[in-house]
Structures are given as structure tokens and as C-alpha cells.
PDB file of C-alpha atoms in Angstrom:
ATOM      1  CA  UNK S 276     -11.533  10.727  28.218  1.00 67.00           C
ATOM      2  CA  UNK S 277     -15.341   9.757  28.411  1.00 70.00           C
ATOM      3  CA  UNK S 278     -14.623   6.988  25.712  1.00 63.00           C
ATOM      4  CA  UNK S 279     -13.055   9.461  23.400  1.00 62.00           C
ATOM      5  CA  UNK S 280      -9.400   9.691  22.469  1.00 64.00           C
ATOM      6  CA  UNK S 281      -7.179  12.526  23.480  1.00 70.00           C
ATOM      7  CA  UNK S 282      -4.234  13.529  21.278  1.00 70.00           C
ATOM      8  CA  UNK S 283      -1.512  15.414  23.213  1.00 73.00           C
ATOM      9  CA  UNK S 284       1.356  17.118  21.445  1.00 72.00           C
ATOM     10  CA  UNK S 285       4.471  18.781  22.888  1.00 76.00           C
ATOM     11  CA  UNK S 286       4.088  22.424  23.535  1.00 78.00           C
ATOM     12  CA  UNK S 287       5.776  24.880  21.313  1.00 80.00           C
ATOM     13  CA  UNK S 288       5.769  28.698  21.849  1.00 85.00           C
ATOM     14  CA  UNK S 289       4.933  29.333  18.204  1.00 82.00           C
ATOM     15  CA  UNK S 290       1.898  26.988  18.457  1.00 75.00           C
ATOM     16  CA  UNK S 291      -1.365  28.569  16.719  1.00 73.00           C
ATOM     17  CA  UNK S 292      -4.558  26.772  17.174  1.00 66.00           C
ATOM     18  CA  UNK S 293      -5.854  28.471  14.037  1.00 63.00           C
ATOM     19  CA  UNK S 294      -3.202  27.160  11.829  1.00 62.00           C
ATOM     20  CA  UNK S 295      -3.096  23.731  13.378  1.00 61.00           C
ATOM     21  CA  UNK S 296      -4.441  20.916  11.246  1.00 62.00           C
ATOM     22  CA  UNK S 297      -4.145  17.494  12.996  1.00 72.00           C
ATOM     23  CA  UNK S 298      -2.843  15.127  10.342  1.00 80.00           C
ATOM     24  CA  UNK S 299      -0.759  12.479  12.219  1.00 84.00           C
ATOM     25  CA  UNK S 300      -1.953  10.794  15.267  1.00 86.00           C
ATOM     26  CA  UNK S 301      -0.735   7.580  17.165  1.00 91.00           C
ATOM     27  CA  UNK S 302      -2.837   4.489  16.382  1.00 93.00           C
ATOM     28  CA  UNK S 303      -2.701   1.005  17.980  1.00 95.00           C
ATOM     29  CA  UNK S 304      -2.565  -1.500  15.145  1.00 96.00           C
ATOM     30  CA  UNK S 305      -2.861  -5.226  15.427  1.00 97.00           C
ATOM     31  CA  UNK S 306      -1.002  -7.612  13.052  1.00 97.00           C
ATOM     32  CA  UNK S 307      -3.008 -10.826  13.244  1.00 97.00           C
ATOM     33  CA  UNK S 308      -1.211 -14.203  12.624  1.00 95.00           C
ATOM     34  CA  UNK S 309       2.208 -12.415  12.355  1.00 95.00           C
ATOM     35  CA  UNK S 310       4.885 -15.164  12.301  1.00 93.00           C
ATOM     36  CA  UNK S 311       6.838 -15.219  15.619  1.00 91.00           C
ATOM     37  CA  UNK S 312      10.233 -14.518  13.704  1.00 89.00           C
ATOM     38  CA  UNK S 313       8.943 -11.035  12.967  1.00 92.00           C
ATOM     39  CA  UNK S 314       8.156 -10.115  16.581  1.00 93.00           C
ATOM     40  CA  UNK S 315      11.698  -8.783  17.438  1.00 91.00           C
ATOM     41  CA  UNK S 316      11.845  -5.035  17.894  1.00 91.00           C
ATOM     42  CA  UNK S 317      13.747  -4.328  14.825  1.00 91.00           C
ATOM     43  CA  UNK S 318      11.244  -6.485  12.848  1.00 91.00           C
ATOM     44  CA  UNK S 319       8.025  -4.957  14.210  1.00 94.00           C
ATOM     45  CA  UNK S 320       9.804  -1.441  13.529  1.00 93.00           C
ATOM     46  CA  UNK S 321      10.251  -2.322   9.927  1.00 92.00           C
ATOM     47  CA  UNK S 322       6.719  -3.630   9.603  1.00 94.00           C
ATOM     48  CA  UNK S 323       5.345  -0.469  11.309  1.00 95.00           C
ATOM     49  CA  UNK S 324       7.446   1.885   9.118  1.00 95.00           C
ATOM     50  CA  UNK S 325       5.322   0.762   6.071  1.00 94.00           C
ATOM     51  CA  UNK S 326       2.325   2.364   7.896  1.00 96.00           C
ATOM     52  CA  UNK S 327       3.995   5.342   9.503  1.00 96.00           C
ATOM     53  CA  UNK S 328       6.257   6.059  12.383  1.00 96.00           C
ATOM     54  CA  UNK S 329       6.394   3.090  14.728  1.00 96.00           C
ATOM     55  CA  UNK S 330       6.482   4.266  18.504  1.00 95.00           C
ATOM     56  CA  UNK S 331       6.388   1.166  20.578  1.00 92.00           C
ATOM     57  CA  UNK S 332       4.872  -2.303  20.990  1.00 95.00           C
ATOM     58  CA  UNK S 333       2.506  -3.381  23.801  1.00 94.00           C
ATOM     59  CA  UNK S 334       3.741  -5.392  26.697  1.00 94.00           C
ATOM     60  CA  UNK S 335       1.979  -8.648  25.594  1.00 95.00           C
ATOM     61  CA  UNK S 336       3.885  -8.266  22.284  1.00 95.00           C
ATOM     62  CA  UNK S 337       7.257  -7.635  23.703  1.00 92.00           C
ATOM     63  CA  UNK S 338       7.055 -10.490  26.252  1.00 93.00           C
ATOM     64  CA  UNK S 339       5.323 -12.745  23.499  1.00 92.00           C
ATOM     65  CA  UNK S 340       2.350 -13.432  26.154  1.00 94.00           C
ATOM     66  CA  UNK S 341      -0.154 -13.488  23.381  1.00 92.00           C
ATOM     67  CA  UNK S 342       0.626 -14.993  20.115  1.00 91.00           C
ATOM     68  CA  UNK S 343      -2.622 -14.558  18.049  1.00 95.00           C
ATOM     69  CA  UNK S 344      -1.464 -10.902  17.141  1.00 97.00           C
ATOM     70  CA  UNK S 345       1.235  -8.446  17.612  1.00 97.00           C
ATOM     71  CA  UNK S 346       0.078  -5.009  18.621  1.00 97.00           C
ATOM     72  CA  UNK S 347       2.145  -1.677  18.001  1.00 97.00           C
ATOM     73  CA  UNK S 348       1.452   1.925  18.296  1.00 96.00           C
ATOM     74  CA  UNK S 349       2.154   3.616  14.944  1.00 96.00           C
ATOM     75  CA  UNK S 350       1.880   7.496  14.407  1.00 94.00           C
ATOM     76  CA  UNK S 351      -0.054   7.578  11.019  1.00 93.00           C
ATOM     77  CA  UNK S 352      -1.275  10.217   8.726  1.00 90.00           C
ATOM     78  CA  UNK S 353      -5.096   9.780   8.984  1.00 85.00           C
ATOM     79  CA  UNK S 354      -5.635  12.365   5.968  1.00 84.00           C
ATOM     80  CA  UNK S 355      -5.049   9.094   3.777  1.00 88.00           C
ATOM     81  CA  UNK S 356      -6.968   5.998   3.728  1.00 89.00           C
ATOM     82  CA  UNK S 357      -5.728   3.684   6.239  1.00 93.00           C
ATOM     83  CA  UNK S 358      -4.579   0.374   4.746  1.00 96.00           C
ATOM     84  CA  UNK S 359      -6.165  -2.806   5.712  1.00 96.00           C
ATOM     85  CA  UNK S 360      -3.031  -4.971   4.565  1.00 96.00           C
ATOM     86  CA  UNK S 361       0.532  -4.445   3.797  1.00 96.00           C
ATOM     87  CA  UNK S 362       3.350  -6.266   2.242  1.00 95.00           C
ATOM     88  CA  UNK S 363       6.073  -7.477   4.505  1.00 93.00           C
ATOM     89  CA  UNK S 364       9.413  -8.917   3.428  1.00 87.00           C
ATOM     90  CA  UNK S 365      11.121 -11.723   5.193  1.00 79.00           C
ATOM     91  CA  UNK S 366      15.080 -11.868   5.660  1.00 74.00           C
ATOM     92  CA  UNK S 367      15.185 -14.121   2.475  1.00 80.00           C
ATOM     93  CA  UNK S 368      13.675 -11.466   0.454  1.00 83.00           C
ATOM     94  CA  UNK S 369      10.182 -13.395   0.153  1.00 87.00           C
ATOM     95  CA  UNK S 370       7.172 -11.130   0.446  1.00 92.00           C
ATOM     96  CA  UNK S 371       3.982 -11.805   2.124  1.00 93.00           C
ATOM     97  CA  UNK S 372       0.630  -9.918   2.624  1.00 96.00           C
ATOM     98  CA  UNK S 373      -0.142  -9.135   6.276  1.00 97.00           C
ATOM     99  CA  UNK S 374      -3.572  -8.090   7.379  1.00 97.00           C
ATOM    100  CA  UNK S 375      -3.830  -4.957   9.679  1.00 97.00           C
ATOM    101  CA  UNK S 376      -6.473  -4.274  12.128  1.00 97.00           C
ATOM    102  CA  UNK S 377      -7.075  -1.067  13.977  1.00 95.00           C
ATOM    103  CA  UNK S 378      -8.205  -0.636  17.624  1.00 92.00           C
ATOM    104  CA  UNK S 379      -9.806   2.637  16.498  1.00 87.00           C
ATOM    105  CA  UNK S 380     -10.142   4.190  13.165  1.00 84.00           C
ATOM    106  CA  UNK S 381     -10.718   7.965  13.451  1.00 82.00           C
ATOM    107  CA  UNK S 382     -13.074   9.838  11.009  1.00 78.00           C
ATOM    108  CA  UNK S 383     -11.390  12.457   9.091  1.00 73.00           C
ATOM    109  CA  UNK S 384     -13.367  15.327   7.136  1.00 76.00           C
ATOM    110  CA  UNK S 385     -11.449  16.151   3.846  1.00 69.00           C
ATOM    111  CA  UNK S 386     -13.900  19.055   3.427  1.00 72.00           C
ATOM    112  CA  UNK S 387     -13.140  20.900   6.632  1.00 72.00           C
ATOM    113  CA  UNK S 388      -9.858  19.176   7.539  1.00 65.00           C
ATOM    114  CA  UNK S 389     -10.877  18.103  11.126  1.00 67.00           C
ATOM    115  CA  UNK S 390     -10.883  14.821  13.024  1.00 67.00           C
ATOM    116  CA  UNK S 391     -13.928  13.355  14.418  1.00 66.00           C
ATOM    117  CA  UNK S 392     -16.653  13.636  11.703  1.00 67.00           C
ATOM    118  CA  UNK S 393     -17.117  13.628   8.091  1.00 68.00           C
ATOM    119  CA  UNK S 394     -19.310  16.555   6.539  1.00 76.00           C
ATOM    120  CA  UNK S 395     -22.065  15.280   4.532  1.00 71.00           C
ATOM    121  CA  UNK S 396     -22.862  17.154   1.170  1.00 57.00           C
ATOM    122  CA  UNK S 397     -26.584  18.326   1.290  1.00 54.00           C
ATOM    123  CA  UNK S 398     -28.835  16.003  -0.722  1.00 52.00           C
ATOM    124  CA  UNK S 399     -30.656  17.684  -3.616  1.00 54.00           C
ATOM    125  CA  UNK S 400     -34.362  17.188  -3.805  1.00 53.00           C
ATOM    126  CA  UNK S 401     -35.568  15.384  -6.674  1.00 51.00           C
ATOM    127  CA  UNK S 402     -37.209  17.771  -9.308  1.00 49.00           C
ATOM    128  CA  UNK S 403     -40.881  17.175  -9.784  1.00 51.00           C
ATOM    129  CA  UNK S 404     -41.884  15.186 -12.857  1.00 50.00           C
ATOM    130  CA  UNK S 405     -44.012  16.766 -15.391  1.00 51.00           C
ATOM    131  CA  UNK S 406     -47.055  14.654 -16.671  1.00 51.00           C
ATOM    132  CA  UNK S 407     -49.318  16.052 -19.342  1.00 53.00           C
ATOM    133  CA  UNK S 408     -47.881  19.736 -18.331  1.00 53.00           C
ATOM    134  CA  UNK S 409     -48.610  19.164 -14.602  1.00 52.00           C
ATOM    135  CA  UNK S 410     -45.826  18.953 -11.734  1.00 51.00           C
ATOM    136  CA  UNK S 411     -46.105  15.689  -9.988  1.00 51.00           C
ATOM    137  CA  UNK S 412     -44.354  14.986  -6.538  1.00 50.00           C
ATOM    138  CA  UNK S 413     -41.646  12.391  -6.827  1.00 47.00           C
ATOM    139  CA  UNK S 414     -42.608   8.892  -5.556  1.00 47.00           C
ATOM    140  CA  UNK S 415     -41.390   7.844  -2.069  1.00 47.00           C
ATOM    141  CA  UNK S 416     -40.715   4.128  -1.629  1.00 39.00           C
TER     142      UNK S 416
END
């Protein structure tokens, strides 16, 4: 809404806003240059499971209408750094590194445990230098 994501959760009678800390949200991820033999539902699900809980793939991915990247919706823990690459194993046991792109990367503040911003630590003003017993202001560049 207004170019901002909205996260909707199933209602629960015991829901309490003051105790709710949003940690997992669904994120659209792209897997560029993913080999076509990994585009089946079970393969995409296993690949998405390395990031979180896979929900579903977009229509272009399921119909193989666009082959430059596969796109899936994965519920991920945003309190942790979002990986830019994952290791994927083929049916023969061979592993390869797969790049991961995000349609949107949410900001998460570890200080106040909120989505949408990162609290900044107040910067300390430089202490004045003393030259010959007199205070001098720090130089600005």
C-alpha cells in the first residue's frame, strides 16, 4: 500500500500487539541462472528450504515462461542477515553455489526489534584538542 509492503497474519484470539515482534515475513527471491532441471516443484521447494519456509513459485516460474531466473516466495527470518548465495545439491550429490536476489530487502532494527528502520547510535562529538593549554576546536574537512 503506497509502495510499502503490508504483512498480514492469521488472526488469533490471544494476539497481543505489545508482545508481537515480527521476525519472519514472506520475501520474493530470485534464483538467477538456476539450471532448468531444478525448476520442478520439489526441487524449488528444497532450494527454498535452505532460506526459510517456501510458500510458492510465481506463474512465470511454474510455467517456465521466463528462464533467466526462477522466482519463489519464501517466509524468512529477517532478524538474521539475508544470504546472497546458497549451496544447492544436484541429484548426483554434486553441489554448486547459487546466487540469491531479493525483490525487496527489509530493514530490521536489532536495537528496538522493529521492521522498517535501523536506529542510529548518536555520534559522539570529538573532544577539543589542547594546544599549549588552550582548547582548540576539531578541524572540519
